[in-house]
PDB file of C-alpha atoms in Angstrom:
ATOM      1  CA  MET A  25     -49.702 -57.645-134.704  1.00 50.00           C
ATOM      2  CA  ALA A  26     -50.513 -61.049-136.219  1.00 52.00           C
ATOM      3  CA  ARG A  27     -47.831 -63.692-136.588  1.00 49.00           C
ATOM      4  CA  PRO A  28     -46.334 -63.617-140.114  1.00 52.00           C
ATOM      5  CA  PRO A  29     -47.070 -66.702-142.259  1.00 49.00           C
ATOM      6  CA  GLY A  30     -44.690 -69.598-141.756  1.00 47.00           C
ATOM      7  CA  HIS A  31     -43.612 -68.675-138.221  1.00 66.00           C
ATOM      8  CA  GLY A  32     -43.920 -71.323-135.538  1.00 70.00           C
ATOM      9  CA  PRO A  33     -44.611 -71.148-131.786  1.00 76.00           C
ATOM     10  CA  ALA A  34     -41.034 -70.142-130.944  1.00 88.00           C
ATOM     11  CA  TYR A  35     -41.509 -66.913-132.887  1.00 89.00           C
ATOM     12  CA  GLU A  36     -44.581 -66.005-130.833  1.00 90.00           C
ATOM     13  CA  VAL A  37     -42.883 -66.895-127.545  1.00 92.00           C
ATOM     14  CA  LYS A  38     -39.992 -64.570-128.358  1.00 92.00           C
ATOM     15  CA  ARG A  39     -42.315 -61.807-129.533  1.00 92.00           C
ATOM     16  CA  GLN A  40     -44.309 -61.957-126.295  1.00 92.00           C
ATOM     17  CA  GLU A  41     -41.063 -61.846-124.303  1.00 94.00           C
ATOM     18  CA  ILE A  42     -40.012 -58.716-126.196  1.00 94.00           C
ATOM     19  CA  ILE A  43     -43.360 -57.053-125.437  1.00 95.00           C
ATOM     20  CA  ASP A  44     -42.991 -57.853-121.722  1.00 95.00           C
ATOM     21  CA  ILE A  45     -39.481 -56.386-121.609  1.00 95.00           C
ATOM     22  CA  ALA A  46     -40.575 -53.317-123.569  1.00 95.00           C
ATOM     23  CA  ALA A  47     -43.457 -52.699-121.145  1.00 95.00           C
ATOM     24  CA  SER A  48     -41.016 -52.774-118.231  1.00 95.00           C
ATOM     25  CA  LEU A  49     -38.599 -50.377-119.938  1.00 95.00           C
ATOM     26  CA  PHE A  50     -41.324 -47.971-121.058  1.00 95.00           C
ATOM     27  CA  ALA A  51     -42.774 -47.924-117.549  1.00 94.00           C
ATOM     28  CA  LYS A  52     -39.395 -46.969-116.104  1.00 94.00           C
ATOM     29  CA  LYS A  53     -38.086 -44.567-118.742  1.00 93.00           C
ATOM     30  CA  GLY A  54     -41.102 -43.630-120.840  1.00 93.00           C
ATOM     31  CA  TYR A  55     -41.824 -44.612-124.418  1.00 93.00           C
ATOM     32  CA  ALA A  56     -40.059 -41.574-125.870  1.00 92.00           C
ATOM     33  CA  GLY A  57     -37.075 -42.081-123.564  1.00 93.00           C
ATOM     34  CA  THR A  58     -36.438 -45.679-124.617  1.00 93.00           C
ATOM     35  CA  GLY A  59     -34.523 -46.218-127.851  1.00 92.00           C
ATOM     36  CA  ILE A  60     -34.340 -49.194-130.185  1.00 92.00           C
ATOM     37  CA  ALA A  61     -30.703 -49.778-129.183  1.00 93.00           C
ATOM     38  CA  GLU A  62     -31.749 -50.100-125.530  1.00 94.00           C
ATOM     39  CA  LEU A  63     -34.599 -52.449-126.448  1.00 93.00           C
ATOM     40  CA  SER A  64     -32.214 -54.525-128.521  1.00 93.00           C
ATOM     41  CA  GLU A  65     -29.759 -54.837-125.623  1.00 94.00           C
ATOM     42  CA  ALA A  66     -32.455 -55.613-123.037  1.00 94.00           C
ATOM     43  CA  THR A  67     -34.063 -58.308-125.183  1.00 93.00           C
ATOM     44  CA  GLY A  68     -30.783 -59.824-126.363  1.00 92.00           C
ATOM     45  CA  THR A  69     -31.919 -59.314-129.942  1.00 92.00           C
ATOM     46  CA  ALA A  70     -29.969 -57.683-132.749  1.00 92.00           C
ATOM     47  CA  ARG A  71     -31.522 -54.505-134.120  1.00 90.00           C
ATOM     48  CA  GLY A  72     -32.550 -56.128-137.390  1.00 90.00           C
ATOM     49  CA  ALA A  73     -33.982 -59.154-135.622  1.00 90.00           C
ATOM     50  CA  LEU A  74     -35.901 -56.885-133.262  1.00 91.00           C
ATOM     51  CA  TYR A  75     -37.714 -55.281-136.189  1.00 89.00           C
ATOM     52  CA  TYR A  76     -38.365 -58.769-137.536  1.00 92.00           C
ATOM     53  CA  TYR A  77     -40.339 -59.534-134.366  1.00 92.00           C
ATOM     54  CA  ILE A  78     -42.064 -56.200-133.760  1.00 90.00           C
ATOM     55  CA  GLY A  79     -42.242 -54.394-137.100  1.00 90.00           C
ATOM     56  CA  SER A  80     -41.809 -50.975-135.488  1.00 90.00           C
ATOM     57  CA  LYS A  81     -41.398 -49.390-132.085  1.00 91.00           C
ATOM     58  CA  GLU A  82     -44.968 -48.104-132.206  1.00 92.00           C
ATOM     59  CA  ASN A  83     -46.196 -51.672-132.713  1.00 92.00           C
ATOM     60  CA  LEU A  84     -44.824 -52.438-129.258  1.00 93.00           C
ATOM     61  CA  LEU A  85     -46.939 -49.633-127.828  1.00 93.00           C
ATOM     62  CA  VAL A  86     -49.994 -50.990-129.662  1.00 94.00           C
ATOM     63  CA  GLU A  87     -49.425 -54.474-128.254  1.00 94.00           C
ATOM     64  CA  ILE A  88     -49.046 -53.123-124.715  1.00 95.00           C
ATOM     65  CA  GLN A  89     -52.256 -51.115-125.048  1.00 94.00           C
ATOM     66  CA  ASN A  90     -54.060 -54.197-126.408  1.00 94.00           C
ATOM     67  CA  ARG A  91     -52.989 -56.249-123.410  1.00 94.00           C
ATOM     68  CA  VAL A  92     -54.715 -53.705-121.191  1.00 95.00           C
ATOM     69  CA  MET A  93     -57.860 -52.958-123.200  1.00 95.00           C
ATOM     70  CA  ASN A  94     -58.774 -56.292-124.796  1.00 95.00           C
ATOM     71  CA  PRO A  95     -59.390 -58.265-121.576  1.00 95.00           C
ATOM     72  CA  LEU A  96     -60.953 -55.233-119.918  1.00 95.00           C
ATOM     73  CA  LEU A  97     -63.477 -54.691-122.706  1.00 96.00           C
ATOM     74  CA  THR A  98     -64.258 -58.401-122.940  1.00 96.00           C
ATOM     75  CA  ALA A  99     -65.094 -58.477-119.241  1.00 96.00           C
ATOM     76  CA  ALA A 100     -67.028 -55.181-119.359  1.00 97.00           C
ATOM     77  CA  ARG A 101     -69.217 -56.316-122.272  1.00 97.00           C
ATOM     78  CA  ARG A 102     -69.968 -59.604-120.562  1.00 96.00           C
ATOM     79  CA  ILE A 103     -70.857 -57.908-117.262  1.00 96.00           C
ATOM     80  CA  ALA A 104     -73.083 -55.376-119.042  1.00 96.00           C
ATOM     81  CA  ASP A 105     -75.116 -58.225-120.568  1.00 96.00           C
ATOM     82  CA  LEU A 106     -75.685 -60.135-117.328  1.00 94.00           C
ATOM     83  CA  GLU A 107     -79.238 -60.355-115.995  1.00 93.00           C
ATOM     84  CA  VAL A 108     -78.402 -58.811-112.610  1.00 94.00           C
ATOM     85  CA  ASP A 109     -79.107 -55.429-111.036  1.00 94.00           C
ATOM     86  CA  PRO A 110     -76.919 -52.485-112.090  1.00 96.00           C
ATOM     87  CA  VAL A 111     -75.341 -51.905-108.673  1.00 96.00           C
ATOM     88  CA  LEU A 112     -74.005 -55.458-108.661  1.00 95.00           C
ATOM     89  CA  LYS A 113     -72.763 -54.917-112.229  1.00 96.00           C
ATOM     90  CA  LEU A 114     -70.862 -51.851-111.040  1.00 97.00           C
ATOM     91  CA  ARG A 115     -69.239 -53.879-108.264  1.00 96.00           C
ATOM     92  CA  MET A 116     -68.296 -56.620-110.754  1.00 95.00           C
ATOM     93  CA  LEU A 117     -66.842 -54.094-113.165  1.00 97.00           C
ATOM     94  CA  SER A 118     -64.850 -52.481-110.365  1.00 97.00           C
ATOM     95  CA  GLN A 119     -63.223 -55.750-109.382  1.00 96.00           C
ATOM     96  CA  SER A 120     -62.539 -56.723-112.985  1.00 96.00           C
ATOM     97  CA  LEU A 121     -60.802 -53.382-113.595  1.00 97.00           C
ATOM     98  CA  LEU A 122     -58.658 -53.751-110.478  1.00 97.00           C
ATOM     99  CA  GLU A 123     -57.760 -57.355-111.343  1.00 95.00           C
ATOM    100  CA  ASN A 124     -56.584 -56.123-114.730  1.00 95.00           C
ATOM    101  CA  ILE A 125     -54.485 -53.370-113.146  1.00 95.00           C
ATOM    102  CA  LEU A 126     -52.825 -55.729-110.679  1.00 95.00           C
ATOM    103  CA  ALA A 127     -52.112 -58.326-113.368  1.00 93.00           C
ATOM    104  CA  ARG A 128     -50.147 -55.930-115.605  1.00 93.00           C
ATOM    105  CA  LEU A 129     -48.868 -52.944-113.659  1.00 94.00           C
ATOM    106  CA  ASP A 130     -46.111 -52.059-116.149  1.00 94.00           C
ATOM    107  CA  HIS A 131     -48.545 -52.237-119.038  1.00 95.00           C
ATOM    108  CA  VAL A 132     -51.098 -50.058-117.251  1.00 95.00           C
ATOM    109  CA  TRP A 133     -48.420 -47.465-116.494  1.00 94.00           C
ATOM    110  CA  VAL A 134     -47.552 -47.283-120.196  1.00 94.00           C
ATOM    111  CA  TYR A 135     -51.244 -47.265-121.121  1.00 93.00           C
ATOM    112  CA  GLU A 136     -51.887 -44.258-118.892  1.00 92.00           C
ATOM    113  CA  HIS A 137     -48.756 -42.256-119.709  1.00 91.00           C
ATOM    114  CA  ASP A 138     -47.767 -42.978-123.304  1.00 91.00           C
ATOM    115  CA  TYR A 139     -50.950 -43.392-125.342  1.00 87.00           C
ATOM    116  CA  LYS A 140     -50.470 -39.891-126.753  1.00 87.00           C
ATOM    117  CA  SER A 141     -47.378 -41.164-128.575  1.00 90.00           C
ATOM    118  CA  MET A 142     -49.629 -43.292-130.788  1.00 89.00           C
ATOM    119  CA  ARG A 143     -50.605 -41.858-134.152  1.00 90.00           C
ATOM    120  CA  GLY A 144     -53.286 -42.127-136.782  1.00 93.00           C
ATOM    121  CA  ALA A 145     -55.459 -45.236-136.825  1.00 94.00           C
ATOM    122  CA  ASN A 146     -53.696 -46.744-133.796  1.00 92.00           C
ATOM    123  CA  ARG A 147     -54.542 -43.760-131.616  1.00 92.00           C
ATOM    124  CA  SER A 148     -58.092 -43.520-132.958  1.00 94.00           C
ATOM    125  CA  ARG A 149     -58.706 -47.181-132.214  1.00 93.00           C
ATOM    126  CA  LEU A 150     -57.439 -46.843-128.648  1.00 93.00           C
ATOM    127  CA  LEU A 151     -59.541 -43.747-127.996  1.00 94.00           C
ATOM    128  CA  GLY A 152     -62.559 -45.613-129.349  1.00 95.00           C
ATOM    129  CA  GLN A 153     -61.905 -48.479-126.936  1.00 95.00           C
ATOM    130  CA  ARG A 154     -61.608 -46.052-124.045  1.00 94.00           C
ATOM    131  CA  ARG A 155     -64.872 -44.398-124.989  1.00 96.00           C
ATOM    132  CA  GLU A 156     -66.622 -47.755-125.215  1.00 97.00           C
ATOM    133  CA  PHE A 157     -65.446 -48.722-121.733  1.00 97.00           C
ATOM    134  CA  GLU A 158     -66.544 -45.378-120.295  1.00 97.00           C
ATOM    135  CA  ASP A 159     -69.908 -45.702-122.065  1.00 98.00           C
ATOM    136  CA  ILE A 160     -70.484 -49.103-120.441  1.00 98.00           C
ATOM    137  CA  ILE A 161     -69.855 -47.598-117.003  1.00 98.00           C
ATOM    138  CA  GLU A 162     -72.132 -44.668-117.774  1.00 98.00           C
ATOM    139  CA  GLN A 163     -74.958 -46.925-118.979  1.00 98.00           C
ATOM    140  CA  ILE A 164     -74.721 -49.013-115.795  1.00 98.00           C
ATOM    141  CA  LEU A 165     -74.859 -45.858-113.671  1.00 98.00           C
ATOM    142  CA  LEU A 166     -77.876 -44.590-115.614  1.00 98.00           C
ATOM    143  CA  ALA A 167     -79.628 -47.927-115.115  1.00 97.00           C
ATOM    144  CA  ALA A 168     -79.017 -47.658-111.364  1.00 97.00           C
ATOM    145  CA  MET A 169     -80.563 -44.199-111.407  1.00 97.00           C
ATOM    146  CA  ASP A 170     -83.517 -45.400-113.465  1.00 97.00           C
ATOM    147  CA  ASP A 171     -84.353 -48.260-111.085  1.00 94.00           C
ATOM    148  CA  GLY A 172     -84.105 -45.984-108.046  1.00 95.00           C
ATOM    149  CA  SER A 173     -80.947 -47.504-106.576  1.00 95.00           C
ATOM    150  CA  PHE A 174     -78.955 -44.311-107.122  1.00 96.00           C
ATOM    151  CA  ARG A 175     -80.101 -40.735-106.766  1.00 95.00           C
ATOM    152  CA  LYS A 176     -80.168 -38.614-109.923  1.00 95.00           C
ATOM    153  CA  LEU A 177     -76.581 -37.674-110.781  1.00 94.00           C
ATOM    154  CA  ASP A 178     -74.746 -36.156-113.704  1.00 97.00           C
ATOM    155  CA  PRO A 179     -73.845 -39.470-115.395  1.00 96.00           C
ATOM    156  CA  ARG A 180     -70.605 -38.151-116.881  1.00 97.00           C
ATOM    157  CA  LEU A 181     -69.427 -36.794-113.550  1.00 97.00           C
ATOM    158  CA  ALA A 182     -70.384 -40.058-111.816  1.00 97.00           C
ATOM    159  CA  THR A 183     -68.412 -42.004-114.462  1.00 97.00           C
ATOM    160  CA  LEU A 184     -65.360 -39.828-113.881  1.00 97.00           C
ATOM    161  CA  GLN A 185     -65.624 -40.370-110.118  1.00 96.00           C
ATOM    162  CA  PHE A 186     -65.638 -44.131-110.679  1.00 97.00           C
ATOM    163  CA  LEU A 187     -62.665 -43.956-113.045  1.00 96.00           C
ATOM    164  CA  ASN A 188     -60.628 -41.540-110.929  1.00 95.00           C
ATOM    165  CA  MET A 189     -60.969 -43.738-107.865  1.00 95.00           C
ATOM    166  CA  HIS A 190     -59.815 -46.847-109.749  1.00 96.00           C
ATOM    167  CA  ASN A 191     -57.414 -45.677-112.434  1.00 93.00           C
ATOM    168  CA  HIS A 192     -54.720 -44.226-110.178  1.00 92.00           C
ATOM    169  CA  THR A 193     -54.369 -47.421-108.159  1.00 96.00           C
ATOM    170  CA  TYR A 194     -51.507 -48.584-110.400  1.00 94.00           C
ATOM    171  CA  GLN A 195     -49.322 -45.781-109.007  1.00 93.00           C
ATOM    172  CA  TRP A 196     -49.085 -47.286-105.528  1.00 94.00           C
ATOM    173  CA  VAL A 197     -50.540 -50.804-105.371  1.00 94.00           C
ATOM    174  CA  LYS A 198     -48.176 -53.750-104.810  1.00 90.00           C
ATOM    175  CA  PRO A 199     -48.960 -57.228-106.216  1.00 87.00           C
ATOM    176  CA  GLY A 200     -49.098 -59.643-103.303  1.00 89.00           C
ATOM    177  CA  GLY A 201     -49.245 -56.702-100.907  1.00 91.00           C
ATOM    178  CA  GLU A 202     -51.706 -55.765 -98.208  1.00 93.00           C
ATOM    179  CA  TRP A 203     -54.680 -55.194-100.535  1.00 95.00           C
ATOM    180  CA  ASP A 204     -55.833 -57.451-103.352  1.00 95.00           C
ATOM    181  CA  ALA A 205     -58.341 -56.567-106.078  1.00 95.00           C
ATOM    182  CA  GLU A 206     -61.313 -57.926-104.155  1.00 94.00           C
ATOM    183  CA  THR A 207     -60.487 -55.897-101.029  1.00 95.00           C
ATOM    184  CA  LEU A 208     -59.871 -52.702-102.973  1.00 96.00           C
ATOM    185  CA  SER A 209     -63.042 -53.105-105.015  1.00 96.00           C
ATOM    186  CA  ARG A 210     -65.124 -53.723-101.905  1.00 94.00           C
ATOM    187  CA  GLU A 211     -63.765 -50.607-100.208  1.00 95.00           C
ATOM    188  CA  TYR A 212     -63.944 -48.394-103.288  1.00 96.00           C
ATOM    189  CA  CYS A 213     -67.513 -49.424-104.050  1.00 94.00           C
ATOM    190  CA  THR A 214     -68.639 -48.994-100.455  1.00 93.00           C
ATOM    191  CA  THR A 215     -67.453 -45.393-100.671  1.00 94.00           C
ATOM    192  CA  LEU A 216     -68.913 -44.753-104.124  1.00 94.00           C
ATOM    193  CA  ILE A 217     -72.240 -46.487-103.614  1.00 93.00           C
ATOM    194  CA  SER A 218     -72.760 -44.867-100.226  1.00 91.00           C
ATOM    195  CA  GLY A 219     -72.444 -41.514-101.984  1.00 92.00           C
ATOM    196  CA  PHE A 220     -74.431 -42.442-105.097  1.00 94.00           C
ATOM    197  CA  ARG A 221     -77.287 -44.378-103.507  1.00 88.00           C
ATOM    198  CA  SER A 222     -80.811 -43.146-103.090  1.00 90.00           C
ATOM    199  CA  GLN A 223     -82.287 -42.950 -99.585  1.00 82.00           C
ATOM    200  CA  SER A 224     -84.258 -46.154-100.198  1.00 80.00           C
ATOM    201  CA  PHE A 225     -81.366 -48.305-101.460  1.00 82.00           C
ATOM    202  CA  GLU A 226     -79.945 -50.811 -98.952  1.00 76.00           C
ATOM    203  CA  ILE A 227     -76.267 -51.538 -99.530  1.00 75.00           C
ATOM    204  CA  ASP A 228     -76.283 -54.473 -97.084  1.00 73.00           C
ATOM    205  CA  GLY A 229     -76.103 -57.764 -98.932  1.00 71.00           C
ATOM    206  CA  LEU A 230     -74.099 -56.500-101.915  1.00 77.00           C
ATOM    207  CA  ASP A 231     -70.938 -58.271-100.748  1.00 75.00           C
ATOM    208  CA  ASN A 232     -72.785 -61.583-100.373  1.00 78.00           C
ATOM    209  CA  ARG A 233     -74.200 -61.268-103.879  1.00 76.00           C
ATOM    210  CA  MET A 234     -70.718 -60.482-105.185  1.00 80.00           C
ATOM    211  CA  LEU A 235     -69.264 -63.547-103.460  1.00 80.00           C
ATOM    212  CA  ASP A 236     -71.985 -65.678-105.037  1.00 81.00           C
ATOM    213  CA  TYR A 237     -71.091 -64.272-108.450  1.00 76.00           C
ATOM    214  CA  LEU A 238     -67.370 -64.913-107.924  1.00 74.00           C
ATOM    215  CA  GLY A 239     -68.085 -68.505-106.963  1.00 80.00           C
ATOM    216  CA  ARG A 240     -70.045 -69.041-110.169  1.00 75.00           C
ATOM    217  CA  ARG A 241     -67.401 -67.219-112.257  1.00 69.00           C
ATOM    218  CA  LYS A 242     -64.802 -69.810-111.272  1.00 64.00           C
ATOM    219  CA  THR A 243     -66.889 -72.633-112.711  1.00 58.00           C
ATOM    220  CA  SER A 244     -68.058 -71.102-115.998  1.00 54.00           C
ATOM    221  CA  ALA A 245     -66.037 -69.633-118.863  1.00 47.00           C
ATOM    222  CA  PRO A 246     -67.065 -66.071-119.851  1.00 46.00           C
ATOM    223  CA  GLU A 247     -68.219 -65.311-123.367  1.00 48.00           C
ATOM    224  CA  ALA A 248     -67.608 -61.996-125.114  1.00 44.00           C
ATOM    225  CA  SER A 249     -70.661 -60.074-126.237  1.00 41.00           C
ATOM    226  CA  ALA A 250     -70.957 -58.827-129.803  1.00 42.00           C
ATOM    227  CA  ARG A 251     -73.856 -56.484-129.029  1.00 45.00           C
ATOM    228  CA  PRO A 252     -73.132 -52.906-130.199  1.00 43.00           C
ATOM    229  CA  ARG A 253     -72.851 -50.229-127.541  1.00 46.00           C
ATOM    230  CA  LYS A 254     -74.209 -46.710-127.442  1.00 48.00           C
ATOM    231  CA  ARG A 255     -71.517 -44.156-128.153  1.00 44.00           C
ATOM    232  CA  ARG A 256     -71.248 -40.591-126.957  1.00 47.00           C
ATOM    233  CA  THR A 257     -71.166 -37.957-129.667  1.00 43.00           C
ATOM    234  CA  SER A 258     -68.068 -36.263-128.246  1.00 40.00           C
ATOM    235  CA  PRO A 259     -64.725 -37.866-127.295  1.00 39.00           C
ATOM    236  CA  ALA A 260     -63.647 -38.425-123.682  1.00 38.00           C
TER     237      ALA A 260
END
C-alpha cells in the first residue's frame, strides 16, 4: 500500500512497525484468529488510527506477502538472466530462497498458511507471483536437461521436489542456529543434484563456482530483469 499524499517518514516508520507486529501475531495465532482489537493493543495504536495506517486487515496480509515475494522474484529473475550454466543457477536460486526464509520467518509462516484468506485481485496477484517463481525454477531445470547436465525428468515433478525440500525449512530452522542459508543450500542441492544429474555430469567444483559467485555478489548491486517469463497454462 503506497504512502498517502502528505505523509512524512514517521508515517512510514510506524506503518512498517505495524506490519512487523502483525506478521508476528498472525504467525502465532493465524490471520483469522487475530482480531483488530488485538492488533490495536499490540501496536499501541487506537482502532481508528490503525485503519489510518493500514486501510484494512487484508492490506496487512498483502504487505506481508509482498515482503516475501518481491525480493524473491527480483532475485529469481536476475539469476535466470545470468550467463552461467543452469546447475549453478539452481544452486544460486536455492540459496537465495533460503536466505529469504531465514530473514523473515514470521512472514514466511503467514505466506504459507494464510494466503487463502486473500480475496479477489489480491489473491490472483499472489498466485500469479507464485506461478512465475515456479516457472523460473522449471525453466532452469529444463535447461539443465537440455544441456545434458540432468537426466530427462518430469519438469513439474522435479520443480515440486525442489520446492518441497526448501519450503518447509521455515517450520524448524533457527536464525543464528547450527545451519545458515549457505550450509542448507549446499546440502539440499547436493542431494537434489545427485539425484537429478546425468551419468556424465560431474558435481565436483559446483561449490567453488558458487563461492566465486557469492564473492562477486558482494561487490555488485543486482538489477531486476523486466524480461517476460513463460507461463504455464494451468495454475499451480
